[in-house]
Amino acid sequence: MKKLITDEEIIRHQKFFESCAKDYRNLAKILILELVRKKKIKLDQDFPFLTFNPMKGSRKHQKGKMKEWNYFFHGYHCCFFNTGTKLEIEVPFMFGMEFGDLDPYFFSIFIKTNPEYQPLPFTIENNFEDGKRILNGMLKLGLYEKIQSNLPNHSGIAVKDRDKVEVKIFDPEIHGHHRRSEFNVLKFFGIRRF
């Protein structure tokens, strides 16, 4: 088995990981808002997934190019890949206007592909497991915190030192009426009615 990042390495590089999370959040917000401008779409600021979810199944909208960035909608994210620098970032859209949720695997990829961070003073061998250790270590250090998503009983992790964003919980009974033609929550979660 490959060596995972150690607690000591996380502690030693805690300011670096805090800075990475801030960079992630800032770039994610810039890219997703630029895409909204480029596509001339109205962003639902309470529930961005209502704006972006329909793009996932559309040949015309699921993927494309924006300046030096290729983008691709999938799952709860939009992947942005810089064709020049090779930087890759996955922008989450299930946390209202909070785009800084850190997925262990995607955060590791962001760190490893960011040319500004090279050479890394440590090794990330296993993107998911190392990423999970980094997130848990930073939570223990109090530099990251849990954040609520738009879905009940679902949370994420973001850097603690940030401008906080209110994240509303999506309730199909309350928020689904006027959007029923745009969004089917049961279909979104893959639930069938019997």
mmCIF file of C-alpha atoms in Angstrom:
data_model
loop_
_atom_site.group_PDB
_atom_site.id
_atom_site.type_symbol
_atom_site.label_atom_id
_atom_site.label_comp_id
_atom_site.label_asym_id
_atom_site.label_seq_id
_atom_site.Cartn_x
_atom_site.Cartn_y
_atom_site.Cartn_z
ATOM 1 C CA MET A 1 0.000 0.000 0.000
ATOM 2 C CA LYS A 2 1.212 3.502 -0.811
ATOM 3 C CA LYS A 3 2.177 5.833 2.024
ATOM 4 C CA LEU A 4 -0.540 8.304 2.930
ATOM 5 C CA ILE A 5 0.119 11.871 4.025
ATOM 6 C CA THR A 6 0.839 11.922 7.765
ATOM 7 C CA ASP A 7 -0.761 13.942 10.546
ATOM 8 C CA GLU A 8 2.628 15.594 11.079
ATOM 9 C CA GLU A 9 2.785 16.697 7.429
ATOM 10 C CA ILE A 10 -0.728 18.128 7.653
ATOM 11 C CA ILE A 11 0.135 20.037 10.825
ATOM 12 C CA ARG A 12 3.425 21.259 9.328
ATOM 13 C CA HIS A 13 1.657 22.489 6.173
ATOM 14 C CA GLN A 14 -1.626 23.666 7.716
ATOM 15 C CA LYS A 15 -1.247 27.255 6.443
ATOM 16 C CA PHE A 16 -0.610 25.902 2.949
ATOM 17 C CA PHE A 17 -3.777 23.763 3.074
ATOM 18 C CA GLU A 18 -5.764 26.707 4.414
ATOM 19 C CA SER A 19 -4.491 28.845 1.539
ATOM 20 C CA CYS A 20 -5.289 26.076 -0.983
ATOM 21 C CA ALA A 21 -8.896 25.934 0.242
ATOM 22 C CA LYS A 22 -9.228 29.713 -0.090
ATOM 23 C CA ASP A 23 -7.743 29.600 -3.601
ATOM 24 C CA TYR A 24 -10.127 26.763 -4.498
ATOM 25 C CA ARG A 25 -13.144 28.698 -3.275
ATOM 26 C CA ASN A 26 -12.143 31.923 -5.042
ATOM 27 C CA LEU A 27 -11.368 30.270 -8.376
ATOM 28 C CA ALA A 28 -14.516 28.120 -8.223
ATOM 29 C CA LYS A 29 -16.712 31.182 -7.756
ATOM 30 C CA ILE A 30 -14.960 33.142 -10.519
ATOM 31 C CA LEU A 31 -15.304 30.280 -13.008
ATOM 32 C CA ILE A 32 -18.945 29.421 -12.313
ATOM 33 C CA LEU A 33 -20.041 33.069 -12.434
ATOM 34 C CA GLU A 34 -18.102 33.588 -15.665
ATOM 35 C CA LEU A 35 -19.866 30.552 -17.139
ATOM 36 C CA VAL A 36 -23.242 31.977 -16.098
ATOM 37 C CA ARG A 37 -22.339 35.249 -17.869
ATOM 38 C CA LYS A 38 -21.051 33.443 -20.960
ATOM 39 C CA LYS A 39 -24.166 31.279 -21.263
ATOM 40 C CA LYS A 40 -26.449 34.233 -20.394
ATOM 41 C CA ILE A 41 -28.427 32.126 -17.960
ATOM 42 C CA LYS A 42 -30.289 33.230 -14.857
ATOM 43 C CA LEU A 43 -28.656 31.660 -11.815
ATOM 44 C CA ASP A 44 -30.955 30.514 -9.023
ATOM 45 C CA GLN A 45 -28.877 31.868 -6.136
ATOM 46 C CA ASP A 46 -30.736 29.882 -3.495
ATOM 47 C CA PHE A 47 -30.484 26.583 -5.381
ATOM 48 C CA PRO A 48 -27.860 26.727 -8.166
ATOM 49 C CA PHE A 49 -28.437 23.039 -8.900
ATOM 50 C CA LEU A 50 -31.826 24.016 -10.354
ATOM 51 C CA THR A 51 -29.923 26.087 -12.916
ATOM 52 C CA PHE A 52 -27.133 23.608 -13.621
ATOM 53 C CA ASN A 53 -28.793 20.195 -13.290
ATOM 54 C CA PRO A 54 -30.648 20.433 -16.633
ATOM 55 C CA MET A 55 -27.299 21.071 -18.365
ATOM 56 C CA LYS A 56 -25.966 17.656 -17.368
ATOM 57 C CA GLY A 57 -28.152 15.800 -19.851
ATOM 58 C CA SER A 58 -27.928 18.319 -22.664
ATOM 59 C CA ARG A 59 -25.459 17.743 -25.515
ATOM 60 C CA LYS A 60 -25.498 21.460 -26.209
ATOM 61 C CA HIS A 61 -24.851 22.595 -22.617
ATOM 62 C CA GLN A 62 -23.136 19.722 -20.750
ATOM 63 C CA LYS A 63 -19.657 20.588 -21.979
ATOM 64 C CA GLY A 64 -17.897 23.396 -23.740
ATOM 65 C CA LYS A 65 -15.037 25.865 -23.775
ATOM 66 C CA MET A 66 -14.667 29.190 -22.015
ATOM 67 C CA LYS A 67 -11.434 31.016 -22.883
ATOM 68 C CA GLU A 68 -8.619 28.669 -21.801
ATOM 69 C CA TRP A 69 -11.001 26.497 -19.735
ATOM 70 C CA ASN A 70 -12.878 23.396 -20.865
ATOM 71 C CA TYR A 71 -15.905 22.617 -18.705
ATOM 72 C CA PHE A 72 -18.085 19.559 -18.163
ATOM 73 C CA PHE A 73 -21.181 19.201 -15.926
ATOM 74 C CA HIS A 74 -21.563 15.905 -14.052
ATOM 75 C CA GLY A 75 -23.038 14.791 -10.731
ATOM 76 C CA TYR A 76 -23.093 17.719 -8.309
ATOM 77 C CA HIS A 77 -20.126 19.469 -9.945
ATOM 78 C CA CYS A 78 -18.850 21.241 -12.990
ATOM 79 C CA CYS A 79 -15.292 20.257 -13.900
ATOM 80 C CA PHE A 80 -13.084 23.039 -15.269
ATOM 81 C CA PHE A 81 -9.793 22.107 -16.939
ATOM 82 C CA ASN A 82 -7.281 24.751 -17.994
ATOM 83 C CA THR A 83 -5.841 23.658 -21.338
ATOM 84 C CA GLY A 84 -2.707 25.771 -20.836
ATOM 85 C CA THR A 85 -1.709 25.158 -17.212
ATOM 86 C CA LYS A 86 -3.487 21.751 -16.838
ATOM 87 C CA LEU A 87 -5.075 22.996 -13.604
ATOM 88 C CA GLU A 88 -8.273 21.099 -12.784
ATOM 89 C CA ILE A 89 -11.015 22.189 -10.405
ATOM 90 C CA GLU A 90 -14.455 20.748 -9.679
ATOM 91 C CA VAL A 91 -16.990 23.419 -8.768
ATOM 92 C CA PRO A 92 -19.791 22.159 -6.482
ATOM 93 C CA PHE A 93 -23.280 23.554 -6.982
ATOM 94 C CA MET A 94 -25.224 21.944 -4.125
ATOM 95 C CA PHE A 95 -24.297 24.538 -1.473
ATOM 96 C CA GLY A 96 -26.155 27.641 -2.607
ATOM 97 C CA MET A 97 -23.671 30.372 -3.529
ATOM 98 C CA GLU A 98 -20.947 28.650 -1.475
ATOM 99 C CA PHE A 99 -18.665 27.134 -4.114
ATOM 100 C CA GLY A 100 -15.862 26.195 -1.717
ATOM 101 C CA ASP A 101 -17.018 22.719 -0.680
ATOM 102 C CA LEU A 102 -13.957 20.448 -0.658
ATOM 103 C CA ASP A 103 -14.364 16.908 -1.928
ATOM 104 C CA PRO A 104 -11.331 14.799 -0.857
ATOM 105 C CA TYR A 105 -10.557 13.466 -4.349
ATOM 106 C CA PHE A 106 -11.193 16.706 -6.243
ATOM 107 C CA PHE A 107 -9.265 18.798 -3.703
ATOM 108 C CA SER A 108 -6.216 16.541 -4.092
ATOM 109 C CA ILE A 109 -6.412 16.884 -7.892
ATOM 110 C CA PHE A 110 -6.623 20.680 -7.544
ATOM 111 C CA ILE A 111 -3.522 20.765 -5.335
ATOM 112 C CA LYS A 112 -1.560 18.402 -7.588
ATOM 113 C CA THR A 113 -2.438 20.215 -10.846
ATOM 114 C CA ASN A 114 -1.998 23.785 -9.609
ATOM 115 C CA PRO A 115 1.296 25.010 -11.117
ATOM 116 C CA GLU A 116 1.597 27.698 -8.412
ATOM 117 C CA TYR A 117 1.958 24.980 -5.755
ATOM 118 C CA GLN A 118 4.745 23.030 -7.464
ATOM 119 C CA PRO A 119 6.885 21.427 -6.316
ATOM 120 C CA LEU A 120 4.783 20.127 -3.438
ATOM 121 C CA PRO A 121 6.618 19.752 -0.113
ATOM 122 C CA PHE A 122 4.828 16.398 0.429
ATOM 123 C CA THR A 123 3.462 13.584 -1.710
ATOM 124 C CA ILE A 124 -0.176 12.857 -2.517
ATOM 125 C CA GLU A 125 -0.226 9.240 -3.700
ATOM 126 C CA ASN A 126 -3.880 8.334 -3.247
ATOM 127 C CA ASN A 127 -6.084 11.258 -4.263
ATOM 128 C CA PHE A 128 -9.128 10.195 -2.253
ATOM 129 C CA GLU A 129 -7.477 8.774 0.887
ATOM 130 C CA ASP A 130 -4.850 11.535 1.145
ATOM 131 C CA GLY A 131 -7.553 14.138 0.476
ATOM 132 C CA LYS A 132 -9.718 12.642 3.210
ATOM 133 C CA ARG A 133 -6.792 12.750 5.660
ATOM 134 C CA ILE A 134 -6.108 16.398 4.763
ATOM 135 C CA LEU A 135 -9.761 17.411 5.234
ATOM 136 C CA ASN A 136 -10.103 15.532 8.540
ATOM 137 C CA GLY A 137 -6.796 16.891 9.809
ATOM 138 C CA MET A 138 -7.764 20.457 8.938
ATOM 139 C CA LEU A 139 -11.153 19.966 10.632
ATOM 140 C CA LYS A 140 -9.348 18.818 13.799
ATOM 141 C CA LEU A 141 -7.072 21.875 13.614
ATOM 142 C CA GLY A 142 -10.173 24.104 13.402
ATOM 143 C CA LEU A 143 -9.146 25.613 10.041
ATOM 144 C CA TYR A 144 -11.905 23.873 8.043
ATOM 145 C CA GLU A 145 -15.522 23.412 9.094
ATOM 146 C CA LYS A 146 -18.596 21.434 8.113
ATOM 147 C CA ILE A 147 -21.115 23.284 5.963
ATOM 148 C CA GLN A 148 -24.738 22.469 5.175
ATOM 149 C CA SER A 149 -25.704 21.693 1.586
ATOM 150 C CA ASN A 150 -29.016 22.466 -0.120
ATOM 151 C CA LEU A 151 -30.063 18.892 0.686
ATOM 152 C CA PRO A 152 -31.318 17.871 4.119
ATOM 153 C CA ASN A 153 -28.883 15.631 6.028
ATOM 154 C CA HIS A 154 -26.015 16.370 3.625
ATOM 155 C CA SER A 155 -22.991 18.436 4.472
ATOM 156 C CA GLY A 156 -19.613 19.353 3.071
ATOM 157 C CA ILE A 157 -16.365 20.914 4.233
ATOM 158 C CA ALA A 158 -15.019 24.410 3.569
ATOM 159 C CA VAL A 159 -12.270 26.648 4.862
ATOM 160 C CA LYS A 160 -13.388 28.309 8.099
ATOM 161 C CA ASP A 161 -11.840 31.752 7.422
ATOM 162 C CA ARG A 162 -14.214 32.987 4.717
ATOM 163 C CA ASP A 163 -17.202 35.239 4.186
ATOM 164 C CA LYS A 164 -20.066 32.975 5.252
ATOM 165 C CA VAL A 165 -22.897 32.340 2.814
ATOM 166 C CA GLU A 166 -26.411 31.352 3.877
ATOM 167 C CA VAL A 167 -27.353 27.981 2.410
ATOM 168 C CA LYS A 168 -31.060 27.198 2.223
ATOM 169 C CA ILE A 169 -32.413 23.664 2.465
ATOM 170 C CA PHE A 170 -34.362 22.605 -0.611
ATOM 171 C CA ASP A 171 -37.845 21.403 0.272
ATOM 172 C CA PRO A 172 -39.801 20.215 -2.770
ATOM 173 C CA GLU A 173 -43.076 20.964 -0.980
ATOM 174 C CA ILE A 174 -42.096 24.612 -0.530
ATOM 175 C CA HIS A 175 -39.649 25.286 -3.357
ATOM 176 C CA GLY A 176 -40.922 22.812 -5.928
ATOM 177 C CA HIS A 177 -44.342 24.266 -6.842
ATOM 178 C CA HIS A 178 -43.384 27.052 -9.205
ATOM 179 C CA ARG A 179 -40.446 25.068 -10.567
ATOM 180 C CA ARG A 180 -42.137 21.743 -11.160
ATOM 181 C CA SER A 181 -41.767 22.043 -14.924
ATOM 182 C CA GLU A 182 -38.055 22.874 -14.521
ATOM 183 C CA PHE A 183 -37.095 20.299 -11.926
ATOM 184 C CA ASN A 184 -38.319 16.955 -10.666
ATOM 185 C CA VAL A 185 -36.682 16.225 -7.289
ATOM 186 C CA LEU A 186 -37.543 12.519 -7.432
ATOM 187 C CA LYS A 187 -35.919 12.185 -10.852
ATOM 188 C CA PHE A 188 -32.925 14.219 -9.643
ATOM 189 C CA PHE A 189 -32.268 11.754 -6.817
ATOM 190 C CA GLY A 190 -33.083 8.732 -8.954
ATOM 191 C CA ILE A 191 -36.185 7.823 -6.936
ATOM 192 C CA ARG A 192 -39.136 6.181 -8.631
ATOM 193 C CA ARG A 193 -42.713 6.560 -7.548
ATOM 194 C CA PHE A 194 -44.515 3.255 -7.029
#
